[in-house]
């Protein structure tokens, strides 16, 4: 289940094991049979740490979802609530265990109640429980510090949905505090990181907090040889353009179209109907969306996930040939030994074949979308903006889309892109877009537009000139004729556009940020470098030709396309650096803009 | 130290004495005996909201701290509002601002217009107007449309930027009108008076719909009404300053849906000074053709509009897509393109009028055009894909 976490340069399994150990310890604290009542939001992230089997080992017999009313019947000694520290959930818990709802007939002996707050306890929540009169009923109240969750051998995420909004819209830096804490946990397991680089206000805050926390724990130095050579902290708002663009890698497109959550994607079931065996009558097509797990444990997926979608067809057909050839080997197996060997390979080959069938289906689904006129038109406009064409006029394609009442988020992505590439829109043009949007989609979206303005995504032009063309030229963000099949540059992930954030990372490694001082000044926030003292004797002696390991942390979100670009850099010959990627949240343009929308949920 | 017996009917004079004494002692940093404090608290805790407000109006000593629960606080506020004393209301609001979360306070103020007004004024005085802007969002929590309209009306006095203020004004006006239109139409529909509602029964209420949707609805059900009524397209266009483009597109969509082709024609027809009619449009005719086609317009209608497309390539491709034979034939004839005419002849039925027409043109062409080679090679091409997404 977690084998894929140890493939990379850094064994992230250690992190996962540490998390599992803590979970085990807590479960053992509540001795006896148990039932867990889950805050639904947590089931996803927890699934990446522990499966039901681990829970069963520790006497968890039943699991329920947290909801109002009375607790369902369960003949267990302990009831444990796994919840986020949110007030409304406290009310539900109180409802669950309150005497007021009337005791069910005594089917079981009195039970012990416990709470596990994830990721942290909260005074406010405990106060609320006290007000509800139930605080005293809990035996164990603990916190489970789940900050950074390993998603893959080189990818960590805090899955903090509100991080970007909190930091850049509401000036609330709580998530930065959690980030710093998460980094301290990492350093406790993988050694102190000797060099910290950063760009952006939030990056500066996180670095400051890390240094301060280090001083506070000065006594307990870990004697672990440092695994990471450096840490790079990047604010999302130094590169607002990249998440707005449509991703063009295989994994990126799956996320754009279907959404990937906690390493799973939900796909329309029609193409995945079970293979009909000979003579079997066709069953009814399944109506439930097919849930597919997507990580590097699946060999084929690891090979194709980061490719530009145009290169997928060739990759899949190549794989098909290899698998066919492997199956043909049975004709060559003459001796018993050879046959035995062939048979032992069969499960692997069959898994490969079913994996190929799945991804062929997914690729077909995505191709239907990428070959549509709508997709093409949208992409054309995106690329026009990225190359600086007509960013100072009202765009007729956007106008048409509004007139046709296309989904609002699509409109917002395009309009924000135009604004970012033009360093703000002329007042007249901004007003025009705003009015069209409000008239077509409703005046309540005024709030969203205000939020977008506050975060700098959709703002009026101030007097300062547009620096974007300069940045684009200096950092070579637009590479004409990007090679999608055999890429030689990170710009392949957007078929021509190199993500600004990744370019900065690339330049930092070689030749260093000093060479782009001017450009760095054009981007918001300070840039800095800090060094942390390592205990004597722990300095890493790097072998000749051995790569450095850099942890890149995106504060405010990162896209799969950017992850692909970093992986590309990692495997480049003479690249010199391998990257581990961490973020507050894995995002795409749609989920990102959605987090900035102001629309209370319908009850 | 002296003790005062707890007597609810303590005279005003004694009370003044008592409070002055305690304050004096506190000032002198003498410790006031705990019992005295307790007695004071006891004395104070007996005051109801009504009594407290009365004391406030009379300038007497009072204590708001004892109103701890939300319910008590709201009773206090309502009492203050009933007393109509602005200073008292504001004093209570200051206490509530300190002791309640923004969200809860605002939620309660939504339904208390007078208190809300005072609160807004107070916030402006202390320079915290920005707080109000966030509260605009709460209008989405108000379910009842009349209450929501009233809430929006209150929001009009918030210190929005001039732009945003216009939007909020429009929002309020729109909802106000929608309520009226909805009430009227519902009644007309149920009484069966109007044919349009019988043929096309309404699928949803117009409340809280965006303005363009409202305009579409109006063009659908209330087309042709004078601009004196709230429900007429003309009135909506004027009140909400809808652009010509948007107005045209929306009307077109609605009338096309109803297959009212004459109305569609009228949208584009203008008389020039000689009295000749001519069709004009602020948006490309190709867009209009698309919309008409989506609404299953008959070929004769489509044809007229395809004919008006200026770009020749586009015209031909649209005509081919929608089988407007006459347009194609006429265009090739005008371009003197024999080749294409011959090609196209092969595509139509031998016995059809189109075939005969082509034959006639071809036979006359030698006489009229001579052996002119086609000036124009028709090329149907779409912008070449930057990405080769066809693998």
Short mmCIF file of N, CA and C in Angstrom, two decimals, chain A residues 189-327:
data_model
loop_
_atom_site.label_atom_id
_atom_site.label_comp_id
_atom_site.label_asym_id
_atom_site.label_seq_id
_atom_site.Cartn_x
_atom_site.Cartn_y
_atom_site.Cartn_z
N UNK A 189 12.51 14.09 11.75
CA UNK A 189 12.66 12.75 11.17
C UNK A 189 13.78 12.66 10.16
N UNK A 190 14.03 13.76 9.45
CA UNK A 190 14.98 13.69 8.35
C UNK A 190 16.19 14.59 8.53
N UNK A 191 16.31 15.18 9.69
CA UNK A 191 17.49 16.00 9.95
C UNK A 191 17.26 17.46 9.63
N UNK A 192 18.04 18.30 10.32
CA UNK A 192 17.94 19.74 10.10
C UNK A 192 18.31 20.09 8.67
N UNK A 193 17.57 21.00 8.08
CA UNK A 193 17.87 21.42 6.70
C UNK A 193 18.83 22.59 6.76
N UNK A 194 20.04 22.43 6.22
CA UNK A 194 21.06 23.46 6.42
C UNK A 194 20.78 24.80 5.72
N UNK A 195 20.11 24.78 4.58
CA UNK A 195 19.90 26.04 3.86
C UNK A 195 18.43 26.25 3.60
N UNK A 196 17.95 27.49 3.87
CA UNK A 196 16.56 27.81 3.57
C UNK A 196 16.52 29.00 2.62
N UNK A 197 15.92 28.80 1.46
CA UNK A 197 15.71 29.91 0.52
C UNK A 197 14.23 30.22 0.49
N UNK A 198 13.89 31.45 0.11
CA UNK A 198 12.47 31.76 0.04
C UNK A 198 12.19 33.00 -0.77
N UNK A 199 10.96 33.09 -1.26
CA UNK A 199 10.52 34.30 -1.96
C UNK A 199 9.07 34.53 -1.62
N UNK A 200 8.78 35.70 -1.03
CA UNK A 200 7.40 36.02 -0.69
C UNK A 200 7.24 36.32 0.79
N UNK A 201 6.15 37.06 1.11
CA UNK A 201 5.89 37.45 2.50
C UNK A 201 5.66 36.24 3.38
N UNK A 202 4.80 35.35 2.93
CA UNK A 202 4.47 34.17 3.74
C UNK A 202 5.70 33.29 3.92
N UNK A 203 6.52 33.21 2.86
CA UNK A 203 7.75 32.42 2.96
C UNK A 203 8.62 32.98 4.08
N UNK A 204 8.72 34.29 4.12
CA UNK A 204 9.53 34.94 5.16
C UNK A 204 9.00 34.58 6.55
N UNK A 205 7.65 34.63 6.70
CA UNK A 205 7.05 34.31 8.00
C UNK A 205 7.35 32.89 8.42
N UNK A 206 7.19 31.98 7.47
CA UNK A 206 7.42 30.57 7.80
C UNK A 206 8.87 30.37 8.22
N UNK A 207 9.80 30.98 7.46
CA UNK A 207 11.21 30.83 7.79
C UNK A 207 11.49 31.38 9.19
N UNK A 208 10.93 32.56 9.47
CA UNK A 208 11.15 33.15 10.79
C UNK A 208 10.64 32.24 11.89
N UNK A 209 9.45 31.68 11.66
CA UNK A 209 8.88 30.79 12.68
C UNK A 209 9.75 29.56 12.88
N UNK A 210 10.25 29.02 11.75
CA UNK A 210 11.10 27.83 11.85
C UNK A 210 12.34 28.13 12.68
N UNK A 211 12.97 29.27 12.39
CA UNK A 211 14.19 29.59 13.11
C UNK A 211 13.90 29.78 14.59
N UNK A 212 12.76 30.42 14.88
CA UNK A 212 12.42 30.65 16.27
C UNK A 212 12.14 29.35 16.98
N UNK A 213 11.38 28.46 16.31
CA UNK A 213 11.07 27.17 16.92
C UNK A 213 12.35 26.37 17.16
N UNK A 214 13.30 26.52 16.22
CA UNK A 214 14.56 25.80 16.39
C UNK A 214 15.26 26.25 17.65
N UNK A 215 15.27 27.57 17.85
CA UNK A 215 15.95 28.11 19.03
C UNK A 215 15.29 27.59 20.31
N UNK A 216 13.94 27.52 20.26
CA UNK A 216 13.24 27.08 21.46
C UNK A 216 13.54 25.64 21.81
N UNK A 217 13.82 24.84 20.78
CA UNK A 217 14.13 23.43 21.05
C UNK A 217 15.62 23.16 21.00
N UNK A 218 16.40 24.20 21.25
CA UNK A 218 17.86 24.09 21.06
C UNK A 218 18.46 22.89 21.76
N UNK A 219 17.89 22.53 22.89
CA UNK A 219 18.48 21.42 23.64
C UNK A 219 18.40 20.11 22.87
N UNK A 220 17.24 19.82 22.30
CA UNK A 220 17.06 18.50 21.69
C UNK A 220 17.46 18.50 20.24
N UNK A 221 18.73 18.39 19.98
CA UNK A 221 19.21 18.32 18.59
C UNK A 221 19.14 16.89 18.11
N UNK A 222 18.64 16.71 16.93
CA UNK A 222 18.60 15.35 16.41
C UNK A 222 19.95 15.00 15.81
N UNK A 223 20.31 13.74 15.97
CA UNK A 223 21.61 13.32 15.45
C UNK A 223 21.45 12.58 14.13
N UNK A 224 20.51 13.07 13.35
CA UNK A 224 20.26 12.41 12.08
C UNK A 224 21.03 13.13 10.98
N UNK A 225 21.62 12.34 10.10
CA UNK A 225 22.31 12.93 8.97
C UNK A 225 21.27 13.60 8.08
N UNK A 226 21.47 14.87 7.76
CA UNK A 226 20.40 15.55 7.02
C UNK A 226 20.19 14.95 5.64
N UNK A 227 18.94 14.71 5.34
CA UNK A 227 18.58 14.16 4.03
C UNK A 227 18.42 15.28 3.01
N UNK A 228 17.85 16.40 3.45
CA UNK A 228 17.63 17.53 2.53
C UNK A 228 18.82 18.49 2.59
N UNK A 229 19.24 18.94 1.42
CA UNK A 229 20.29 19.94 1.37
C UNK A 229 19.73 21.33 1.52
N UNK A 230 18.55 21.54 0.97
CA UNK A 230 17.98 22.88 1.09
C UNK A 230 16.47 22.83 1.03
N UNK A 231 15.89 23.91 1.53
CA UNK A 231 14.44 24.09 1.50
C UNK A 231 14.16 25.37 0.73
N UNK A 232 13.20 25.30 -0.19
CA UNK A 232 12.81 26.50 -0.93
C UNK A 232 11.34 26.77 -0.64
N UNK A 233 11.06 27.93 -0.02
CA UNK A 233 9.69 28.31 0.29
C UNK A 233 9.22 29.32 -0.76
N UNK A 234 8.09 29.02 -1.39
CA UNK A 234 7.58 29.93 -2.42
C UNK A 234 6.13 30.32 -2.13
N UNK A 235 5.84 31.63 -2.15
CA UNK A 235 4.47 32.09 -2.03
C UNK A 235 3.74 31.79 -3.33
N UNK A 236 2.47 31.41 -3.21
CA UNK A 236 1.71 31.20 -4.43
C UNK A 236 1.58 32.50 -5.21
N UNK A 237 1.54 33.65 -4.49
CA UNK A 237 1.23 34.87 -5.21
C UNK A 237 2.39 35.47 -5.98
N UNK A 238 3.57 34.79 -5.97
CA UNK A 238 4.60 35.28 -6.88
C UNK A 238 4.33 34.76 -8.28
N UNK A 239 3.46 33.76 -8.38
CA UNK A 239 3.11 33.21 -9.68
C UNK A 239 1.62 32.90 -9.69
N UNK A 240 0.83 33.94 -9.98
CA UNK A 240 -0.62 33.74 -9.99
C UNK A 240 -1.08 33.18 -11.33
N UNK A 241 -0.21 33.24 -12.33
CA UNK A 241 -0.62 32.85 -13.67
C UNK A 241 -0.75 31.34 -13.83
N UNK A 242 0.24 30.60 -13.33
CA UNK A 242 0.28 29.17 -13.60
C UNK A 242 -0.99 28.40 -13.24
N UNK A 243 -1.56 28.58 -12.02
CA UNK A 243 -2.74 27.77 -11.72
C UNK A 243 -3.94 28.12 -12.60
N UNK A 244 -3.94 29.33 -13.20
CA UNK A 244 -5.08 29.71 -14.02
C UNK A 244 -5.08 29.00 -15.36
N UNK A 245 -3.90 28.62 -15.84
CA UNK A 245 -3.81 28.00 -17.16
C UNK A 245 -4.28 26.54 -17.10
N UNK A 246 -4.83 26.05 -18.20
CA UNK A 246 -5.27 24.65 -18.26
C UNK A 246 -4.05 23.76 -18.34
N UNK A 247 -3.98 22.79 -17.42
CA UNK A 247 -2.82 21.89 -17.41
C UNK A 247 -2.91 20.93 -18.58
N UNK A 248 -1.76 20.57 -19.14
CA UNK A 248 -1.78 19.71 -20.32
C UNK A 248 -1.04 18.39 -20.12
N UNK A 249 -0.65 18.08 -18.87
CA UNK A 249 -0.09 16.76 -18.63
C UNK A 249 -1.24 15.79 -18.40
N UNK A 250 -0.94 14.50 -18.49
CA UNK A 250 -2.00 13.49 -18.33
C UNK A 250 -2.68 13.63 -16.97
N UNK A 251 -1.84 13.63 -15.92
CA UNK A 251 -2.40 13.75 -14.57
C UNK A 251 -3.09 15.10 -14.39
N UNK A 252 -2.48 16.15 -14.93
CA UNK A 252 -3.06 17.48 -14.82
C UNK A 252 -4.44 17.53 -15.45
N UNK A 253 -4.59 16.91 -16.62
CA UNK A 253 -5.89 16.93 -17.29
C UNK A 253 -6.92 16.12 -16.52
N UNK A 254 -6.49 15.00 -15.95
CA UNK A 254 -7.45 14.23 -15.15
C UNK A 254 -7.97 15.10 -14.00
N UNK A 255 -7.04 15.86 -13.40
CA UNK A 255 -7.45 16.71 -12.29
C UNK A 255 -8.38 17.82 -12.77
N UNK A 256 -8.04 18.42 -13.92
CA UNK A 256 -8.86 19.53 -14.44
C UNK A 256 -10.27 19.05 -14.74
N UNK A 257 -10.38 17.87 -15.37
CA UNK A 257 -11.68 17.42 -15.84
C UNK A 257 -12.47 16.70 -14.75
N UNK A 258 -11.82 15.77 -14.04
CA UNK A 258 -12.55 14.95 -13.08
C UNK A 258 -12.22 15.26 -11.62
N UNK A 259 -11.09 15.86 -11.37
CA UNK A 259 -10.70 16.16 -9.99
C UNK A 259 -10.06 14.96 -9.33
N UNK A 260 -8.87 15.18 -8.74
CA UNK A 260 -8.20 14.10 -8.01
C UNK A 260 -8.20 14.50 -6.54
N UNK A 261 -8.81 13.68 -5.68
CA UNK A 261 -8.83 13.97 -4.24
C UNK A 261 -8.19 12.84 -3.48
N UNK A 262 -7.23 13.18 -2.64
CA UNK A 262 -6.55 12.19 -1.82
C UNK A 262 -6.05 11.01 -2.64
N UNK A 263 -5.58 11.29 -3.83
CA UNK A 263 -5.01 10.24 -4.67
C UNK A 263 -6.04 9.40 -5.39
N UNK A 264 -7.32 9.80 -5.35
CA UNK A 264 -8.36 9.07 -6.07
C UNK A 264 -9.05 9.99 -7.05
N UNK A 265 -9.50 9.41 -8.17
CA UNK A 265 -10.31 10.18 -9.11
C UNK A 265 -11.61 9.41 -9.34
N UNK A 266 -12.72 10.17 -9.47
CA UNK A 266 -13.99 9.51 -9.75
C UNK A 266 -14.30 9.69 -11.23
N UNK A 267 -14.44 8.59 -11.93
CA UNK A 267 -14.59 8.65 -13.39
C UNK A 267 -15.94 8.09 -13.81
N UNK A 268 -16.47 8.56 -14.96
CA UNK A 268 -17.74 8.01 -15.42
C UNK A 268 -17.58 6.54 -15.73
N UNK A 269 -18.54 5.72 -15.28
CA UNK A 269 -18.33 4.27 -15.29
C UNK A 269 -18.48 3.59 -16.64
N UNK A 270 -19.10 4.27 -17.63
CA UNK A 270 -19.48 3.55 -18.85
C UNK A 270 -18.32 2.84 -19.51
N UNK A 271 -17.15 3.50 -19.55
CA UNK A 271 -16.05 2.88 -20.28
C UNK A 271 -15.37 1.77 -19.50
N UNK A 272 -15.72 1.64 -18.22
CA UNK A 272 -14.98 0.68 -17.41
C UNK A 272 -15.79 -0.57 -17.10
N UNK A 273 -16.85 -0.80 -17.87
CA UNK A 273 -17.66 -2.00 -17.63
C UNK A 273 -16.75 -3.21 -17.68
N UNK A 274 -16.99 -4.14 -16.76
CA UNK A 274 -16.10 -5.31 -16.67
C UNK A 274 -16.01 -6.00 -18.01
N UNK A 275 -14.82 -6.50 -18.31
CA UNK A 275 -14.62 -7.18 -19.60
C UNK A 275 -15.58 -8.36 -19.68
N UNK A 276 -16.28 -8.41 -20.80
CA UNK A 276 -17.23 -9.51 -20.94
C UNK A 276 -16.46 -10.79 -21.26
N UNK A 277 -16.74 -11.79 -20.49
CA UNK A 277 -16.11 -13.08 -20.79
C UNK A 277 -16.89 -13.75 -21.92
N UNK A 278 -16.31 -14.78 -22.45
CA UNK A 278 -16.96 -15.46 -23.57
C UNK A 278 -18.32 -15.98 -23.18
N UNK A 279 -19.30 -15.64 -23.96
CA UNK A 279 -20.63 -16.21 -23.74
C UNK A 279 -21.42 -15.53 -22.64
N UNK A 280 -20.79 -14.66 -21.91
CA UNK A 280 -21.52 -14.05 -20.80
C UNK A 280 -22.46 -12.97 -21.34
N UNK A 281 -23.66 -12.94 -20.81
CA UNK A 281 -24.60 -11.90 -21.23
C UNK A 281 -24.16 -10.57 -20.64
N UNK A 282 -24.25 -9.53 -21.44
CA UNK A 282 -23.81 -8.22 -20.95
C UNK A 282 -24.64 -7.76 -19.76
N UNK A 283 -23.94 -7.41 -18.69
CA UNK A 283 -24.67 -6.94 -17.50
C UNK A 283 -25.06 -5.49 -17.71
N UNK A 284 -25.91 -5.02 -16.85
CA UNK A 284 -26.25 -3.59 -16.90
C UNK A 284 -25.01 -2.77 -16.59
N UNK A 285 -24.91 -1.65 -17.27
CA UNK A 285 -23.77 -0.79 -17.01
C UNK A 285 -23.84 -0.24 -15.58
N UNK A 286 -22.71 -0.17 -14.92
CA UNK A 286 -22.72 0.38 -13.55
C UNK A 286 -23.08 1.85 -13.57
N UNK A 287 -23.79 2.30 -12.54
CA UNK A 287 -24.16 3.70 -12.51
C UNK A 287 -23.29 4.51 -11.55
N UNK A 288 -22.62 3.82 -10.64
CA UNK A 288 -21.74 4.51 -9.70
C UNK A 288 -20.48 4.94 -10.43
N UNK A 289 -20.01 6.15 -10.19
CA UNK A 289 -18.75 6.53 -10.82
C UNK A 289 -17.64 5.60 -10.36
N UNK A 290 -16.69 5.34 -11.27
CA UNK A 290 -15.62 4.42 -10.92
C UNK A 290 -14.53 5.18 -10.19
N UNK A 291 -14.16 4.66 -9.02
CA UNK A 291 -13.14 5.33 -8.23
C UNK A 291 -11.81 4.67 -8.50
N UNK A 292 -10.85 5.46 -8.98
CA UNK A 292 -9.56 4.87 -9.31
C UNK A 292 -8.47 5.49 -8.47
N UNK A 293 -7.61 4.65 -7.95
CA UNK A 293 -6.49 5.18 -7.19
C UNK A 293 -5.37 5.50 -8.16
N UNK A 294 -4.78 6.69 -7.97
CA UNK A 294 -3.74 7.12 -8.90
C UNK A 294 -2.48 7.47 -8.15
N UNK A 295 -1.51 6.58 -8.14
CA UNK A 295 -0.21 6.95 -7.60
C UNK A 295 0.86 6.10 -8.26
N UNK A 296 2.11 6.34 -7.88
CA UNK A 296 3.20 5.71 -8.61
C UNK A 296 3.35 4.22 -8.31
N UNK A 297 2.50 3.68 -7.42
CA UNK A 297 2.56 2.24 -7.19
C UNK A 297 2.16 1.51 -8.47
N UNK A 298 1.36 2.17 -9.30
CA UNK A 298 0.96 1.57 -10.57
C UNK A 298 2.02 1.94 -11.61
N UNK A 299 2.72 0.93 -12.10
CA UNK A 299 3.90 1.16 -12.96
C UNK A 299 3.58 2.03 -14.17
N UNK A 300 2.52 1.67 -14.87
CA UNK A 300 2.19 2.40 -16.09
C UNK A 300 1.87 3.86 -15.78
N UNK A 301 1.12 4.06 -14.70
CA UNK A 301 0.74 5.42 -14.35
C UNK A 301 1.96 6.27 -14.04
N UNK A 302 2.90 5.67 -13.31
CA UNK A 302 4.13 6.41 -12.97
C UNK A 302 4.85 6.82 -14.25
N UNK A 303 4.77 5.99 -15.29
CA UNK A 303 5.45 6.32 -16.54
C UNK A 303 4.77 7.44 -17.30
N UNK A 304 3.44 7.44 -17.29
CA UNK A 304 2.76 8.37 -18.19
C UNK A 304 2.16 9.61 -17.52
N UNK A 305 2.11 9.61 -16.18
CA UNK A 305 1.36 10.67 -15.52
C UNK A 305 1.87 12.06 -15.85
N UNK A 306 3.19 12.22 -15.99
CA UNK A 306 3.75 13.54 -16.18
C UNK A 306 4.00 13.91 -17.63
N UNK A 307 3.59 13.02 -18.54
CA UNK A 307 3.82 13.33 -19.95
C UNK A 307 2.77 14.32 -20.43
N UNK A 308 3.14 15.10 -21.44
CA UNK A 308 2.15 15.92 -22.11
C UNK A 308 1.13 15.00 -22.75
N UNK A 309 -0.13 15.40 -22.72
CA UNK A 309 -1.18 14.50 -23.17
C UNK A 309 -0.97 14.03 -24.61
N UNK A 310 -0.34 14.86 -25.41
CA UNK A 310 -0.10 14.46 -26.80
C UNK A 310 0.82 13.27 -26.94
N UNK A 311 1.62 13.03 -25.90
CA UNK A 311 2.56 11.92 -25.99
C UNK A 311 1.97 10.64 -25.41
N UNK A 312 0.75 10.71 -24.92
CA UNK A 312 0.17 9.54 -24.25
C UNK A 312 -0.13 8.43 -25.24
N UNK A 313 -0.69 8.80 -26.39
CA UNK A 313 -1.06 7.79 -27.37
C UNK A 313 0.11 6.91 -27.71
N UNK A 314 1.24 7.55 -28.02
CA UNK A 314 2.43 6.78 -28.39
C UNK A 314 2.87 5.90 -27.23
N UNK A 315 2.84 6.46 -26.01
CA UNK A 315 3.30 5.69 -24.85
C UNK A 315 2.42 4.47 -24.62
N UNK A 316 1.09 4.67 -24.76
CA UNK A 316 0.18 3.55 -24.52
C UNK A 316 0.35 2.47 -25.58
N UNK A 317 0.54 2.89 -26.83
CA UNK A 317 0.66 1.84 -27.85
C UNK A 317 1.99 1.11 -27.70
N UNK A 318 3.02 1.82 -27.27
CA UNK A 318 4.29 1.14 -27.04
C UNK A 318 4.12 0.10 -25.95
N UNK A 319 3.42 0.50 -24.89
CA UNK A 319 3.22 -0.42 -23.77
C UNK A 319 2.41 -1.62 -24.21
N UNK A 320 1.40 -1.36 -25.07
CA UNK A 320 0.56 -2.47 -25.55
C UNK A 320 1.41 -3.50 -26.26
N UNK A 321 2.36 -3.00 -27.06
CA UNK A 321 3.22 -3.93 -27.79
C UNK A 321 4.05 -4.77 -26.82
N UNK A 322 4.60 -4.09 -25.81
CA UNK A 322 5.44 -4.82 -24.85
C UNK A 322 4.64 -5.90 -24.15
N UNK A 323 3.41 -5.54 -23.75
CA UNK A 323 2.59 -6.51 -23.03
C UNK A 323 2.21 -7.67 -23.94
N UNK A 324 1.84 -7.34 -25.17
CA UNK A 324 1.52 -8.41 -26.13
C UNK A 324 2.69 -9.34 -26.28
N UNK A 325 3.86 -8.76 -26.48
CA UNK A 325 5.06 -9.58 -26.67
C UNK A 325 5.28 -10.47 -25.46
N UNK A 326 5.06 -9.89 -24.27
CA UNK A 326 5.27 -10.69 -23.06
C UNK A 326 4.33 -11.89 -23.03
N UNK A 327 3.07 -11.64 -23.44
CA UNK A 327 2.11 -12.75 -23.43
C UNK A 327 2.47 -13.78 -24.49
#
